[in-house]
Short mmCIF file of C-alpha atoms in Angstrom, two decimals:
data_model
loop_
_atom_site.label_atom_id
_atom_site.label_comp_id
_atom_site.label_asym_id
_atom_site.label_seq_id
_atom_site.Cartn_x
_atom_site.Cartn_y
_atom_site.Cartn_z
CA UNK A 658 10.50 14.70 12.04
CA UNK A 659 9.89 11.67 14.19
CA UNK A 660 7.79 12.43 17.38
CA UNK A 661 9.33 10.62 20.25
CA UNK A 662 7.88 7.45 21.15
CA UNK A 663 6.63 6.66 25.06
CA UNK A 664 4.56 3.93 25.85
CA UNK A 665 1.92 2.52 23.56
CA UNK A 666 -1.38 4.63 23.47
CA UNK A 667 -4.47 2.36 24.86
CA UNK A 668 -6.58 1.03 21.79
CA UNK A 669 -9.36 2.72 20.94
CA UNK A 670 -13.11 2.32 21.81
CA UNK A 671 -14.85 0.56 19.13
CA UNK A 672 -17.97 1.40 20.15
CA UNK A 673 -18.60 -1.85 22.29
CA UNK A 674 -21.38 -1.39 24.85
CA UNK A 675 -18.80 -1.94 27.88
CA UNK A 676 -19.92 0.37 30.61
CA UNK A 677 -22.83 1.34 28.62
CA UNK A 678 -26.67 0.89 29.07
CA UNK A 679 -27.68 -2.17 27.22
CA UNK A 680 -30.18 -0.38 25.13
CA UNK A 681 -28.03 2.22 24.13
CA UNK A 682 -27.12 2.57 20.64
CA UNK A 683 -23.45 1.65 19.82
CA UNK A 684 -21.14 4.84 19.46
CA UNK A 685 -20.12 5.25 15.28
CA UNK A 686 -17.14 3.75 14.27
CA UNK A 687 -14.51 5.64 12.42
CA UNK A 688 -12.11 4.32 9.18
CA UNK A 689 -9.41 6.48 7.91
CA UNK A 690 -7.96 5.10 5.07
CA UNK A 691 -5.01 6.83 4.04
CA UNK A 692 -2.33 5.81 0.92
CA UNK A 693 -2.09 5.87 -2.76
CA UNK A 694 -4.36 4.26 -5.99
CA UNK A 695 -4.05 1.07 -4.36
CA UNK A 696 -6.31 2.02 -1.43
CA UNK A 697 -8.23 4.75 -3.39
CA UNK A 698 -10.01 1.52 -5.30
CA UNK A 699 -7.84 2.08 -8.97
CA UNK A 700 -8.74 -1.63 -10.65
CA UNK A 701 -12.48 -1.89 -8.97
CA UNK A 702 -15.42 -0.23 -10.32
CA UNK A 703 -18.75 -0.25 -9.29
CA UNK A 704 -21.43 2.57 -10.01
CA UNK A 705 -19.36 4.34 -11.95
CA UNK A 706 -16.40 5.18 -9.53
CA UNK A 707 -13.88 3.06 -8.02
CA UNK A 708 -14.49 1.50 -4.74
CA UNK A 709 -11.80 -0.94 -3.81
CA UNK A 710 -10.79 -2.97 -0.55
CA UNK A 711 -11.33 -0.22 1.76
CA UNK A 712 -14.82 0.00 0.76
CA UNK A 713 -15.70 -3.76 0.94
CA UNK A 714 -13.79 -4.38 4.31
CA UNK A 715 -15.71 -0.99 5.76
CA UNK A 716 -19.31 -2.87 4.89
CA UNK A 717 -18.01 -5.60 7.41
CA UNK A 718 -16.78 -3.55 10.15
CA UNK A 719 -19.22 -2.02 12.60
CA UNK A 720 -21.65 -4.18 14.66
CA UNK A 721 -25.08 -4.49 14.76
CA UNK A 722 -27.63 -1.26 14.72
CA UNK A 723 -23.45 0.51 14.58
CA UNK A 724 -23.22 2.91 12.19
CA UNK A 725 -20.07 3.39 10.33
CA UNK A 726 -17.90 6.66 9.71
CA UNK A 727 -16.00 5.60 6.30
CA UNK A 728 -13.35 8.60 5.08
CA UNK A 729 -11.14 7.90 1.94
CA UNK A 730 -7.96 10.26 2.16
CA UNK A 731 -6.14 8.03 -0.63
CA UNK A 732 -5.08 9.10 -3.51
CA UNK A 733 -3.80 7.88 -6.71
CA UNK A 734 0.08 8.89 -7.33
CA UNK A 735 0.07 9.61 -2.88
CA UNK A 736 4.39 9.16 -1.95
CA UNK A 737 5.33 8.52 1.10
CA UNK A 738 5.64 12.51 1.59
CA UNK A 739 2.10 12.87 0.77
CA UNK A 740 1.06 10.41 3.54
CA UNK A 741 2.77 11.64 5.92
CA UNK A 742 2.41 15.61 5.51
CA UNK A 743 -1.61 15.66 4.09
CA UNK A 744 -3.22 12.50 4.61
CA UNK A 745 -2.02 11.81 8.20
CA UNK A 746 -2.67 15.01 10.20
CA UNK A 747 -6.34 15.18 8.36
CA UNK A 748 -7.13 11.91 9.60
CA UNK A 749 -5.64 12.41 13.01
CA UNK A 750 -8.26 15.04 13.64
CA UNK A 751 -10.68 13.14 12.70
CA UNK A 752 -9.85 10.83 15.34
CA UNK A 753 -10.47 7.22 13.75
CA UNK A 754 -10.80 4.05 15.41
CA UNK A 755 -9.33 2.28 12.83
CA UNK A 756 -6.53 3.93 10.04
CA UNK A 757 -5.12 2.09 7.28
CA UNK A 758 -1.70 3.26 6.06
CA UNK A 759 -0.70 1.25 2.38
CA UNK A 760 2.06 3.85 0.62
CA UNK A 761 5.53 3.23 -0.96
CA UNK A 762 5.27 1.62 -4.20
CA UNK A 763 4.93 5.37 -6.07
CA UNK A 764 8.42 5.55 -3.99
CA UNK A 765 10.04 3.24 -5.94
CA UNK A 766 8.54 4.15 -8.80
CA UNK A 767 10.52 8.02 -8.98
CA UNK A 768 14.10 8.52 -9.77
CA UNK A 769 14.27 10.47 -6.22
CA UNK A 770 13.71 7.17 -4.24
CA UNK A 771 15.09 7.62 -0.87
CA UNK A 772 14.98 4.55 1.57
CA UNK A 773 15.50 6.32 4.24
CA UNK A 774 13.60 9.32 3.86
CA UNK A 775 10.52 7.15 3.06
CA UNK A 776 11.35 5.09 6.41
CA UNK A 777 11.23 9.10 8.77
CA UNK A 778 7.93 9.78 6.72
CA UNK A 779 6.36 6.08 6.99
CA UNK A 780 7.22 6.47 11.27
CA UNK A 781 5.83 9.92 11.21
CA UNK A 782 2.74 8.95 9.58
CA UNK A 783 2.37 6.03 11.91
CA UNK A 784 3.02 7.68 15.28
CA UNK A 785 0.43 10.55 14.64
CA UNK A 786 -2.04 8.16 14.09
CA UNK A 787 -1.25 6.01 16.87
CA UNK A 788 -1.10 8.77 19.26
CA UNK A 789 -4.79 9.14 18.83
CA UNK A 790 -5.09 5.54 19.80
CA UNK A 791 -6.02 4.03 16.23
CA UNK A 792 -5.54 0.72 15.62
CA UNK A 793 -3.49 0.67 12.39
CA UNK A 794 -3.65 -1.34 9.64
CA UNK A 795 -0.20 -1.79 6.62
CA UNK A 796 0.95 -4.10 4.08
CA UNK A 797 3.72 -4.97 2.33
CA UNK A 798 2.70 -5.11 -1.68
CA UNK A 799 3.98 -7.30 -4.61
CA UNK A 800 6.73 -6.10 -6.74
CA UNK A 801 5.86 -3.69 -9.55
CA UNK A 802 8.63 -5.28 -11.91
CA UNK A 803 7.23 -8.76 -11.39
CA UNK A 804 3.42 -7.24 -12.07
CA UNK A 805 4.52 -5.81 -15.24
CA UNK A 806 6.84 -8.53 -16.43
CA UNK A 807 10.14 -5.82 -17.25
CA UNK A 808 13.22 -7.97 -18.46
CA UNK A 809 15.60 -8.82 -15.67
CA UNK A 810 17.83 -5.29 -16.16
CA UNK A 811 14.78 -3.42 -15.49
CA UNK A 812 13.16 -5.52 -13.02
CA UNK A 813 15.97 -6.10 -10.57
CA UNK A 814 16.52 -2.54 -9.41
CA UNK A 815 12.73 -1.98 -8.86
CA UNK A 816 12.91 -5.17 -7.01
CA UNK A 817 15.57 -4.07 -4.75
CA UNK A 818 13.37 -0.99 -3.95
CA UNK A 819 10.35 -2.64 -3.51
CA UNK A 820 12.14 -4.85 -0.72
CA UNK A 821 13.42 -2.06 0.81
CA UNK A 822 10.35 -0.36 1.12
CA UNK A 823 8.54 -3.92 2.64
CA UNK A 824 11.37 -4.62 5.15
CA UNK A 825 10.85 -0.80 6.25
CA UNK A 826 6.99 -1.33 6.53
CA UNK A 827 7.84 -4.59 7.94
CA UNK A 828 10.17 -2.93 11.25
CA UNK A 829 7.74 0.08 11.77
CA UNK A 830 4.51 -2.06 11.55
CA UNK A 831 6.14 -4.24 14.35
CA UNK A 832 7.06 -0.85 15.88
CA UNK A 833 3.74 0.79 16.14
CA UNK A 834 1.63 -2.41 16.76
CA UNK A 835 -0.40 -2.27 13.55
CA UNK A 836 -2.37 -5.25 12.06
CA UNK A 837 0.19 -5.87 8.98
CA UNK A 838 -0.77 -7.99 5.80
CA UNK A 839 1.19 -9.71 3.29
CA UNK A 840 0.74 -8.95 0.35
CA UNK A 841 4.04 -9.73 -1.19
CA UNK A 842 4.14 -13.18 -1.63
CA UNK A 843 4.80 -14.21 -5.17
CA UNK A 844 1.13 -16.18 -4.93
CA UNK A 845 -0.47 -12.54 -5.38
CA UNK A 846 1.26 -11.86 -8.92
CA UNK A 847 1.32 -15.89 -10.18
CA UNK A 848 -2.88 -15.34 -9.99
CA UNK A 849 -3.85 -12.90 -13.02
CA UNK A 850 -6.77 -12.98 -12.02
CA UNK A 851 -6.42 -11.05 -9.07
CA UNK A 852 -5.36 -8.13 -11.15
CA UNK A 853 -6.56 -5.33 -13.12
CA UNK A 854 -5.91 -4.93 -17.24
CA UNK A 855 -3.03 -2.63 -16.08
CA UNK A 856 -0.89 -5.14 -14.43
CA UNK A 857 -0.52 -2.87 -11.24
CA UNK A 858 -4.05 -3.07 -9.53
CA UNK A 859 -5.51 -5.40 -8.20
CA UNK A 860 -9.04 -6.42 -10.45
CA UNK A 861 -12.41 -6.52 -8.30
CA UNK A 862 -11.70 -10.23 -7.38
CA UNK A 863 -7.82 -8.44 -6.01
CA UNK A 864 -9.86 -6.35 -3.73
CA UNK A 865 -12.69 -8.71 -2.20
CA UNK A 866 -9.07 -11.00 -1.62
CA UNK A 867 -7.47 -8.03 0.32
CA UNK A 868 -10.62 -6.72 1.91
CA UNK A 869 -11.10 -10.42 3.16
CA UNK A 870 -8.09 -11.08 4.19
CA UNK A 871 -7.61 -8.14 6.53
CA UNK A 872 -11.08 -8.53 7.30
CA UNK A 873 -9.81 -12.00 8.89
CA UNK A 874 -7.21 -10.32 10.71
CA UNK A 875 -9.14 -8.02 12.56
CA UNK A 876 -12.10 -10.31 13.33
CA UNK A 877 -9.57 -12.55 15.23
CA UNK A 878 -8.89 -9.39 17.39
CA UNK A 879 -12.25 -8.78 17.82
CA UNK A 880 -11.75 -5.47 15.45
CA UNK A 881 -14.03 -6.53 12.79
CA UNK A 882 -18.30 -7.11 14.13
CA UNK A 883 -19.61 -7.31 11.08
CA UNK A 884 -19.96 -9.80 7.70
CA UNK A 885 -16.80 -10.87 5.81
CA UNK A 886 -16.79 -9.10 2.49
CA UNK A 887 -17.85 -11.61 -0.41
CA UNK A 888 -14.73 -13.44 -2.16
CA UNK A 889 -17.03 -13.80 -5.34
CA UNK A 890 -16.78 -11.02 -8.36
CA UNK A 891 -19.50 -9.75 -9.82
CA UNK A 892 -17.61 -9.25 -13.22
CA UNK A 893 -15.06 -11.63 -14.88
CA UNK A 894 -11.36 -10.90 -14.56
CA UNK A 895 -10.25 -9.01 -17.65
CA UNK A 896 -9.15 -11.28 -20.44
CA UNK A 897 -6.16 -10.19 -23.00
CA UNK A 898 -8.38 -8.01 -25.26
CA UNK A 899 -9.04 -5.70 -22.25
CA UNK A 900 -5.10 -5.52 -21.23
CA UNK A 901 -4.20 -4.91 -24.92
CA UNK A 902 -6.62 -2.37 -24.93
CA UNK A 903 -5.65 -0.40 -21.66
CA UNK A 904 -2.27 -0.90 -23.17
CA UNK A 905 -3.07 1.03 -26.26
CA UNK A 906 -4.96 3.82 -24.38
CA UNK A 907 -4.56 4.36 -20.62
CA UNK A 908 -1.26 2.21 -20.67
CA UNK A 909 0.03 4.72 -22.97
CA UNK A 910 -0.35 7.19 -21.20
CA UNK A 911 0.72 6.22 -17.97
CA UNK A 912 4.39 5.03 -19.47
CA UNK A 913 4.47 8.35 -20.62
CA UNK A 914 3.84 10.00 -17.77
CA UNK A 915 6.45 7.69 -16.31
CA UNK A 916 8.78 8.52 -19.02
CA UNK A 917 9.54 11.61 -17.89
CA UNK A 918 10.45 10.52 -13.97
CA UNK A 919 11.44 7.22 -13.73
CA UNK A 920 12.45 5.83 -17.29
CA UNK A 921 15.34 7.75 -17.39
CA UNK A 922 16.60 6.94 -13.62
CA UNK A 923 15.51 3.59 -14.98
CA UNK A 924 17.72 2.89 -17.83
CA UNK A 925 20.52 4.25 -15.54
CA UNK A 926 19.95 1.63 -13.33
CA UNK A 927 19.59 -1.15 -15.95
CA UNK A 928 22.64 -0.11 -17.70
CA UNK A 929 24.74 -0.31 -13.83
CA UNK A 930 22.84 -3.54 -13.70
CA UNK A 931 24.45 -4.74 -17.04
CA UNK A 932 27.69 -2.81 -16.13
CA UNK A 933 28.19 -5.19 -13.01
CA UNK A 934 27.04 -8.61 -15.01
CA UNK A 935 29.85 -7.79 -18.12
CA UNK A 936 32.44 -7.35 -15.68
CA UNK A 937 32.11 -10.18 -14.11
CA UNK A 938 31.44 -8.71 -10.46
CA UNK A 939 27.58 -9.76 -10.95
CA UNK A 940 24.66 -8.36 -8.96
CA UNK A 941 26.64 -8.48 -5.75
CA UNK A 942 27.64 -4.94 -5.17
CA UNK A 943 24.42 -3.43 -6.29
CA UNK A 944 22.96 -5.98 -3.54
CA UNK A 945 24.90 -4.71 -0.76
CA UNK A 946 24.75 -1.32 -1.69
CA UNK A 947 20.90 -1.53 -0.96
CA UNK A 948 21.74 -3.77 1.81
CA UNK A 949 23.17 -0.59 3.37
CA UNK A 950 21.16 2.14 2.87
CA UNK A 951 18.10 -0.10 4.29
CA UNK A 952 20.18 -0.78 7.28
CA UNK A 953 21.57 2.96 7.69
CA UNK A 954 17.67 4.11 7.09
CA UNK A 955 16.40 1.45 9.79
CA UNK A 956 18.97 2.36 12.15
CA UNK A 957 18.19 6.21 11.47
CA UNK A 958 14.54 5.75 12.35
CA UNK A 959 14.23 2.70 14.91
CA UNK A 960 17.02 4.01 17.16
CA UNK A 961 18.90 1.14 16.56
#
């Protein structure tokens, strides 16, 4: 599934005006954004549809008199799979500049989480981008179970997955070269009001945080000609009546939904959790099985 890998494909033309007449206009500049809710803008609305960090970071992209060629392949509930087999060839042929790739914590979130088979379909993604000489753009993301506040049983095998998942994005953003963010430092969830009344997205403020910090990074590559998106929120950061009420509405509906997939899978994992901590053997073997199948998948797809 993995194309093989030869040397590094040159960056792509930004639309500078090297080896251009001066008064010619600056070619467009292209932004695939490609992922799940997180990049589709879920948490940010403005005019009545979401518009998120992609949005704000694209404002501050192309130079002067440059216009700018803004596509949004992400969608909400997007795995790894998704990514990989929709989102990547349609941006491929559209042959971006710039391609952001942010998938993996819907992975974690389904009883069929696969380390390894989200590491082939991360690489895959990846490479057929980069073969059209985008510069890429990944992060690592908080952990779900910390967001939410689940009880350790709960939280400690979605934490284990969510690692996973950022050490694999961690390797193949090295890999492919791609201007990787952070976003998993504990900083991100201590600050509620970064987030959204649904504990998993980030709030407006999360986004103009995320849009400005990669924003940074590719400015101080010379990737990013225009303004830095606006840290300040034009609403305030929802207060507890607004997560009590997604709670008793869209929260519902999304544990439901959730109910169905991961819950069970869930308790299975909780109850091994408490299984291990009874008998005395504590969280040790459940670490090192994880341990394993990350190492086995990053073997499996780096080569190594």
């Amino acid at each position: 599934m993995t194309p093989a890998h030869g040397p590094a494909p040159a960056p792509a033309d930004l639309g500078g005006p090297a080896g251009k007449a001066a008064s010619a206009a600056p070619a467009p500049l292209r932004f695939a954004v490609l992922g799940d809710s997180f990049s589709e803008g879920v948490g940010d609305r403005a005019g009545g549809a979401w518009r998120g960090w992609a949005a704000l970071l694209a404002d501050g992209l192309a130079g002067p008199d440059q216009r700018l060629d803004f596509v949004n392949l992400a969608v909400s509930g997007a795995l790894g799979r998704d990514v990989a087999e929709d989102q990547a060839p349609r941006a491929a042929a559209l042959r971006p500049h710039l391609a952001s790739v942010v998938v993996g914590v819907n992975d974690t979130l389904r009883h069929t989480f696969d380390v390894g088979l989200f590491a082939r379909r991360l690489d895959h993604a990846l490479a057929t981008l980069g073969a059209t000489g985008a510069v890429l753009l990944t992060a690592c993301l908080p952990d779900p179970g910390r967001l939410l506040g689940l009880p350790g049983p709960l939280a400690r095998p979605l934490a284990r997955r969510g690692g996973s998942v950022n050490a694999v994005v961690h390797a193949l953003s090295a890999r492919h070269g791609a201007v990787h963010l952070h976003l998993a430092d504990p900083a991100w969830t201590a600050d509620r009001g970064l987030w959204s009344a649904d504990r998993l997205h980030p709030g407006e403020r999360g986004h103009r945080a995320v849009a400005g910090a990669f924003h940074r990074l590719l400015a101080a590559r010379g990737l990013a000609r225009g303004p830095a998106p606006s840290p300040e929120a034009s609403e305030p950061p929802p207060g507890r009546a607004a997560t009590t009420r997604w709670l008793a509405t869209a929260g519902t509906g999304w544990v439901l939904r959730r109910s169905h997939d991961l819950l069970p899978q869930l308790l299975l994992l909780a109850g091994e959790e408490l299984l291990h901590r009874t008998g005395g053997s504590g969280p040790g073997p459940l670490d090192a099985r994880a341990e394993t199948a990350l190492a086995e998948a990053l073997a499996a797809t780096m080569g190594g």
